[in-house]
Amino acid sequence: NELFFKELNIPQPAINFNLQHASANQFIGMAADALQEYFSKEKDAVVFVYGDTNTTLAAAIAAKRVNIPLIHFEAGVRTNDTGMPEEINRLLTDRLADINYCCTQKNLHQLTAEGYGTAIASTPVLTGDLMLDAFLQIEPGQLDHKLPPEYVVCTIHRAANLQSKKNLGNIIEGLNALHKAIAVVMPVHPHTKNKIEAYGLSPNFTTLPPLGYPQMKKLLQHCSYVITDSGGTSREAYFMQKKSLIMMDKPFWPEIIDAGCAVQTNTDDILKNSSLLEALNPDFTTAIFGNGKAAQNIHLHLKKYFDINR
């Protein structure tokens, strides 16, 4: 996290609660309590939450407990799988928010179909994706690692792919097999690294330490395609006009698959489904995530919204 603050010139947080917890539920409760106390001291405040993390939900709960306007960005994403912690966080945060900003038309349609803006007194708005704004503004960095002339980028971090030796073993086995045909390069998340070592798995492909955002953009810039279980990386691959293989049973952004830019895969079908990417006829011109002006759209809407609701 410190790397991102430094490289992207992000101001340090005003406060760090340093919460210690044993479970996700404990963390959400403790974070909500701490944030509620902090928010209660603020006057004329607005709480802006992003995405679907446990912190997102904790802040949403805290904001509503002290009656502070709540704005949720990246709203309306649905997998219809409440076995995923992210799905629970999204559903609850969307429901609590006064304004729900949506990255895609599909997200907006989802919320309106659920009654947002009519039966549910929350305003859904299509803005485009802030991640695209950042992607367009941040230049690729320099890599300290020599790369092969042709390679595939892979990222793995999702709990569903790490929670058993079988799942992660299938992934490593598939990547090892793919590496014989085309080089595989994987920046390794610390938790993923720990699991690989704990399960006694042996990657035969190139592994890198975690990369900063500019370095990751550089890595994506020159790759042949991307294999990932990350909603963020699958979007970045789309922004970079790279095909991707998405290792999720229910991808967060099916719009990318619908545009012919990605293929969904299970953990035991990586090698087979990688070959399907060659047959894709991707359409990267559909502007699924907007035009890189999400921040401007949000600013204009917020100004109008609070002028009306003063």
Short mmCIF file of C-alpha atoms in Angstrom, two decimals:
data_model
loop_
_atom_site.label_atom_id
_atom_site.label_comp_id
_atom_site.label_asym_id
_atom_site.label_seq_id
_atom_site.Cartn_x
_atom_site.Cartn_y
_atom_site.Cartn_z
CA ASN A 1 0.00 0.00 0.00
CA GLU A 2 2.82 2.42 0.82
CA LEU A 3 4.15 1.92 -2.71
CA PHE A 4 0.90 3.18 -4.24
CA PHE A 5 0.80 6.23 -1.96
CA LYS A 6 4.35 7.13 -2.99
CA GLU A 7 4.17 6.44 -6.73
CA LEU A 8 0.77 8.05 -7.29
CA ASN A 9 1.42 11.04 -4.99
CA ILE A 10 -1.61 10.20 -2.85
CA PRO A 11 -1.81 12.19 0.42
CA GLN A 12 -1.36 10.13 3.55
CA PRO A 13 -4.61 9.23 5.36
CA ALA A 14 -5.82 11.74 7.94
CA ILE A 15 -6.24 8.89 10.40
CA ASN A 16 -5.22 5.23 10.65
CA PHE A 17 -7.21 3.08 13.07
CA ASN A 18 -4.72 0.16 13.01
CA LEU A 19 -7.52 -2.30 13.69
CA GLN A 20 -6.62 -5.82 14.74
CA HIS A 21 -9.21 -8.46 13.87
CA ALA A 22 -9.67 -12.19 13.55
CA SER A 23 -12.46 -12.31 10.97
CA ALA A 24 -14.11 -10.22 8.26
CA ASN A 25 -17.23 -9.71 10.38
CA GLN A 26 -15.19 -8.53 13.35
CA PHE A 27 -13.32 -6.09 11.14
CA ILE A 28 -16.50 -4.64 9.63
CA GLY A 29 -17.98 -4.14 13.10
CA MET A 30 -14.85 -2.60 14.58
CA ALA A 31 -14.26 -0.37 11.55
CA ALA A 32 -17.89 0.79 11.52
CA ASP A 33 -17.67 1.73 15.22
CA ALA A 34 -14.39 3.61 14.77
CA LEU A 35 -15.60 5.41 11.65
CA GLN A 36 -18.92 6.31 13.26
CA GLU A 37 -17.10 8.05 16.09
CA TYR A 38 -14.86 9.85 13.60
CA PHE A 39 -17.73 10.88 11.31
CA SER A 40 -19.82 12.15 14.23
CA LYS A 41 -17.26 14.92 14.80
CA GLU A 42 -17.43 16.14 11.20
CA LYS A 43 -19.79 18.90 10.12
CA ASP A 44 -21.18 19.29 6.59
CA ALA A 45 -19.49 16.03 5.61
CA VAL A 46 -20.15 13.60 2.78
CA VAL A 47 -18.88 10.02 2.79
CA PHE A 48 -17.69 8.70 -0.58
CA VAL A 49 -17.04 4.95 -0.70
CA TYR A 50 -15.54 2.96 -3.55
CA GLY A 51 -16.01 -0.62 -4.66
CA ASP A 52 -16.92 -3.67 -2.62
CA THR A 53 -14.38 -4.14 0.17
CA ASN A 54 -15.14 -4.72 3.84
CA THR A 55 -13.98 -1.16 4.50
CA THR A 56 -16.54 0.08 1.95
CA LEU A 57 -19.38 -1.56 3.86
CA ALA A 58 -18.06 -0.45 7.25
CA ALA A 59 -17.90 3.18 6.13
CA ALA A 60 -21.38 2.94 4.60
CA ILE A 61 -22.86 1.66 7.86
CA ALA A 62 -21.07 4.32 9.89
CA ALA A 63 -22.20 7.14 7.59
CA LYS A 64 -25.86 6.19 7.84
CA ARG A 65 -25.69 5.77 11.62
CA VAL A 66 -24.78 9.45 11.93
CA ASN A 67 -27.01 10.57 9.05
CA ILE A 68 -24.24 11.71 6.71
CA PRO A 69 -24.94 11.61 2.94
CA LEU A 70 -23.42 8.46 1.45
CA ILE A 71 -22.13 8.18 -2.11
CA HIS A 72 -21.12 4.82 -3.58
CA PHE A 73 -18.93 4.57 -6.65
CA GLU A 74 -18.79 1.33 -8.69
CA ALA A 75 -22.40 0.59 -7.83
CA GLY A 76 -24.73 -1.87 -9.52
CA VAL A 77 -22.18 -4.64 -10.13
CA ARG A 78 -23.88 -8.02 -9.67
CA THR A 79 -22.81 -11.65 -9.93
CA ASN A 80 -25.96 -12.97 -8.20
CA ASP A 81 -23.70 -15.07 -5.99
CA THR A 82 -24.10 -14.11 -2.34
CA GLY A 83 -21.46 -16.69 -1.48
CA MET A 84 -18.96 -14.03 -2.57
CA PRO A 85 -18.17 -11.53 0.21
CA GLU A 86 -17.91 -8.76 -2.38
CA GLU A 87 -21.48 -9.39 -3.52
CA ILE A 88 -22.83 -8.96 0.01
CA ASN A 89 -20.83 -5.76 0.47
CA ARG A 90 -22.13 -4.35 -2.83
CA LEU A 91 -25.78 -5.18 -2.18
CA LEU A 92 -25.77 -3.57 1.26
CA THR A 93 -23.72 -0.52 0.28
CA ASP A 94 -25.87 0.18 -2.79
CA ARG A 95 -28.98 -0.04 -0.61
CA LEU A 96 -27.62 2.39 1.99
CA ALA A 97 -26.24 4.96 -0.46
CA ASP A 98 -28.00 8.22 -1.29
CA ILE A 99 -26.25 8.32 -4.68
CA ASN A 100 -24.97 5.29 -6.61
CA TYR A 101 -22.47 6.05 -9.36
CA CYS A 102 -22.24 3.35 -12.04
CA CYS A 103 -19.27 2.52 -14.28
CA THR A 104 -21.28 0.91 -17.08
CA GLN A 105 -24.70 1.01 -18.69
CA LYS A 106 -25.27 -2.56 -17.49
CA ASN A 107 -24.69 -1.47 -13.88
CA LEU A 108 -27.19 1.37 -14.27
CA HIS A 109 -29.80 -0.93 -15.82
CA GLN A 110 -29.31 -3.35 -12.94
CA LEU A 111 -30.06 -0.72 -10.33
CA THR A 112 -33.08 0.69 -12.14
CA ALA A 113 -34.43 -2.86 -12.54
CA GLU A 114 -34.08 -3.31 -8.77
CA GLY A 115 -36.11 -0.15 -8.18
CA TYR A 116 -33.36 2.38 -7.49
CA GLY A 117 -34.53 5.88 -8.32
CA THR A 118 -38.19 4.85 -7.99
CA ALA A 119 -39.22 2.44 -5.23
CA ILE A 120 -35.81 2.85 -3.59
CA ALA A 121 -34.98 6.45 -2.71
CA SER A 122 -31.43 6.39 -4.03
CA THR A 123 -30.21 8.09 -7.18
CA PRO A 124 -28.40 5.88 -9.74
CA VAL A 125 -26.16 7.76 -12.17
CA LEU A 126 -24.00 6.58 -15.08
CA THR A 127 -20.60 8.26 -14.84
CA GLY A 128 -18.05 5.95 -16.43
CA ASP A 129 -15.14 4.39 -14.58
CA LEU A 130 -12.72 6.34 -12.39
CA MET A 131 -10.21 3.56 -13.00
CA LEU A 132 -10.18 4.52 -16.68
CA ASP A 133 -9.56 8.16 -15.71
CA ALA A 134 -6.51 7.08 -13.71
CA PHE A 135 -5.32 4.68 -16.39
CA LEU A 136 -5.31 7.44 -19.01
CA GLN A 137 -3.48 9.91 -16.78
CA ILE A 138 -0.74 7.70 -15.30
CA GLU A 139 2.18 6.96 -17.59
CA PRO A 140 3.77 3.49 -17.71
CA GLY A 141 6.78 3.14 -15.44
CA GLN A 142 10.10 1.40 -15.88
CA LEU A 143 10.57 -2.27 -15.09
CA ASP A 144 13.75 -3.54 -13.46
CA HIS A 145 13.16 -7.00 -14.89
CA LYS A 146 14.19 -8.24 -18.32
CA LEU A 147 11.21 -9.72 -20.12
CA PRO A 148 10.98 -12.15 -23.03
CA PRO A 149 9.89 -10.71 -26.40
CA GLU A 150 6.52 -12.47 -26.13
CA TYR A 151 4.77 -13.20 -22.86
CA VAL A 152 1.46 -13.52 -21.01
CA VAL A 153 0.74 -11.58 -17.80
CA CYS A 154 -0.99 -13.46 -14.99
CA THR A 155 -2.34 -12.25 -11.63
CA ILE A 156 -3.93 -14.41 -8.92
CA HIS A 157 -5.25 -13.17 -5.59
CA ARG A 158 -8.92 -14.09 -5.17
CA ALA A 159 -9.75 -16.18 -2.11
CA ALA A 160 -11.76 -18.70 -4.13
CA ASN A 161 -8.62 -19.53 -6.11
CA LEU A 162 -6.34 -19.70 -3.08
CA GLN A 163 -8.47 -21.44 -0.48
CA SER A 164 -7.51 -24.99 -1.43
CA LYS A 165 -4.40 -26.73 -2.70
CA LYS A 166 -6.48 -28.23 -5.51
CA ASN A 167 -7.64 -24.88 -6.91
CA LEU A 168 -4.28 -23.16 -6.73
CA GLY A 169 -2.52 -26.33 -7.83
CA ASN A 170 -4.70 -26.48 -10.96
CA ILE A 171 -3.78 -22.89 -11.77
CA ILE A 172 -0.04 -23.41 -11.30
CA GLU A 173 -0.17 -26.64 -13.30
CA GLY A 174 -2.04 -24.91 -16.13
CA LEU A 175 0.38 -21.98 -16.16
CA ASN A 176 3.38 -24.33 -16.15
CA ALA A 177 1.94 -26.11 -19.20
CA LEU A 178 1.17 -22.81 -20.95
CA HIS A 179 4.70 -21.57 -20.22
CA LYS A 180 6.05 -24.26 -22.56
CA ALA A 181 4.28 -22.53 -25.45
CA ILE A 182 4.55 -18.87 -24.41
CA ALA A 183 6.34 -17.27 -21.48
CA VAL A 184 4.17 -16.61 -18.43
CA VAL A 185 5.05 -13.67 -16.16
CA MET A 186 3.24 -13.31 -12.83
CA PRO A 187 3.65 -10.51 -10.27
CA VAL A 188 2.93 -12.42 -7.07
CA HIS A 189 0.63 -11.02 -4.40
CA PRO A 190 2.11 -11.67 -0.90
CA HIS A 191 -0.87 -13.81 0.14
CA THR A 192 -0.59 -15.82 -3.08
CA LYS A 193 3.13 -16.32 -2.46
CA ASN A 194 2.43 -17.62 1.04
CA LYS A 195 -0.16 -20.07 -0.27
CA ILE A 196 2.12 -21.35 -3.04
CA GLU A 197 4.81 -22.05 -0.46
CA ALA A 198 2.39 -23.54 2.08
CA TYR A 199 0.99 -25.97 -0.50
CA GLY A 200 4.45 -26.91 -1.76
CA LEU A 201 3.68 -25.86 -5.34
CA SER A 202 6.41 -25.22 -7.91
CA PRO A 203 5.86 -22.50 -10.53
CA ASN A 204 8.11 -23.08 -13.54
CA PHE A 205 7.32 -19.68 -15.03
CA THR A 206 8.63 -16.19 -14.24
CA THR A 207 7.45 -14.69 -10.97
CA LEU A 208 7.98 -11.07 -9.97
CA PRO A 209 7.54 -9.22 -6.68
CA PRO A 210 4.44 -7.01 -6.40
CA LEU A 211 4.56 -4.10 -8.85
CA GLY A 212 3.45 -0.51 -8.51
CA TYR A 213 0.71 0.80 -10.77
CA PRO A 214 3.01 2.42 -13.40
CA GLN A 215 5.16 -0.73 -13.57
CA MET A 216 2.10 -2.95 -13.92
CA LYS A 217 0.88 -0.75 -16.74
CA LYS A 218 4.24 -1.18 -18.47
CA LEU A 219 4.02 -4.95 -18.04
CA LEU A 220 0.54 -5.01 -19.58
CA GLN A 221 1.54 -2.69 -22.41
CA HIS A 222 3.81 -5.23 -24.09
CA CYS A 223 2.11 -8.54 -23.24
CA SER A 224 0.27 -10.81 -25.68
CA TYR A 225 -2.73 -11.30 -23.40
CA VAL A 226 -3.72 -11.43 -19.73
CA ILE A 227 -4.83 -14.20 -17.36
CA THR A 228 -6.39 -12.87 -14.17
CA ASP A 229 -8.93 -13.34 -11.39
CA SER A 230 -9.00 -9.60 -10.70
CA GLY A 231 -11.87 -7.33 -11.63
CA GLY A 232 -9.40 -4.44 -11.77
CA THR A 233 -6.81 -6.17 -13.94
CA SER A 234 -9.46 -7.44 -16.35
CA ARG A 235 -10.55 -3.82 -16.86
CA GLU A 236 -6.97 -2.63 -17.27
CA ALA A 237 -6.44 -5.32 -19.92
CA TYR A 238 -9.50 -3.98 -21.74
CA PHE A 239 -8.22 -0.40 -21.46
CA MET A 240 -4.89 -1.58 -22.92
CA GLN A 241 -6.78 -3.41 -25.69
CA LYS A 242 -5.48 -6.79 -24.59
CA LYS A 243 -7.53 -9.98 -24.65
CA SER A 244 -7.93 -11.66 -21.28
CA LEU A 245 -8.71 -15.01 -19.71
CA ILE A 246 -10.77 -14.40 -16.57
CA MET A 247 -10.47 -17.03 -13.83
CA MET A 248 -13.81 -16.44 -12.13
CA ASP A 249 -16.97 -18.53 -12.16
CA LYS A 250 -18.99 -15.31 -12.30
CA PRO A 251 -16.90 -12.39 -13.57
CA PHE A 252 -17.64 -8.94 -12.19
CA TRP A 253 -17.53 -7.36 -15.65
CA PRO A 254 -19.31 -9.67 -18.15
CA GLU A 255 -19.49 -6.71 -20.53
CA ILE A 256 -15.85 -7.42 -21.46
CA ILE A 257 -16.73 -10.99 -22.40
CA ASP A 258 -19.84 -9.85 -24.29
CA ALA A 259 -17.63 -7.52 -26.36
CA GLY A 260 -15.52 -10.51 -27.43
CA CYS A 261 -12.49 -9.25 -25.52
CA ALA A 262 -12.25 -12.02 -22.91
CA VAL A 263 -13.01 -15.65 -22.14
CA GLN A 264 -14.14 -16.98 -18.76
CA THR A 265 -12.30 -20.04 -17.46
CA ASN A 266 -12.28 -22.43 -14.53
CA THR A 267 -9.03 -23.14 -12.73
CA ASP A 268 -8.57 -26.51 -14.46
CA ASP A 269 -9.14 -25.26 -18.04
CA ILE A 270 -6.47 -22.56 -18.38
CA LEU A 271 -4.46 -24.21 -21.15
CA LYS A 272 -7.52 -25.19 -23.21
CA ASN A 273 -9.27 -21.85 -22.88
CA SER A 274 -6.12 -19.86 -23.59
CA SER A 275 -6.25 -21.25 -27.11
CA LEU A 276 -9.80 -19.87 -27.48
CA LEU A 277 -8.48 -16.33 -27.20
CA GLU A 278 -6.92 -16.63 -30.65
CA ALA A 279 -10.37 -17.07 -32.20
CA LEU A 280 -11.84 -13.96 -30.57
CA ASN A 281 -12.75 -10.95 -32.67
CA PRO A 282 -12.55 -8.32 -29.93
CA ASP A 283 -14.32 -4.98 -30.08
CA PHE A 284 -12.40 -2.49 -27.98
CA THR A 285 -14.29 0.49 -29.44
CA THR A 286 -17.51 0.10 -27.45
CA ALA A 287 -16.40 2.41 -24.60
CA ILE A 288 -17.93 0.09 -22.01
CA PHE A 289 -16.39 2.09 -19.17
CA GLY A 290 -16.92 5.58 -20.54
CA ASN A 291 -14.48 8.07 -22.01
CA GLY A 292 -12.12 8.81 -19.13
CA LYS A 293 -14.19 11.68 -17.74
CA ALA A 294 -15.86 9.94 -14.82
CA ALA A 295 -14.40 12.36 -12.25
CA GLN A 296 -15.71 15.32 -14.23
CA ASN A 297 -19.15 13.70 -14.52
CA ILE A 298 -19.24 13.02 -10.78
CA HIS A 299 -18.18 16.58 -9.97
CA LEU A 300 -20.90 18.09 -12.14
CA HIS A 301 -23.57 15.79 -10.73
CA LEU A 302 -22.57 16.39 -7.11
CA LYS A 303 -22.64 20.15 -7.60
CA LYS A 304 -26.14 19.97 -9.07
CA TYR A 305 -27.34 17.45 -6.47
CA PHE A 306 -26.25 19.46 -3.44
CA ASP A 307 -27.44 22.74 -4.93
CA ILE A 308 -30.91 21.19 -5.15
CA ASN A 309 -30.81 19.43 -1.76
CA ARG A 310 -29.45 22.22 0.43
#
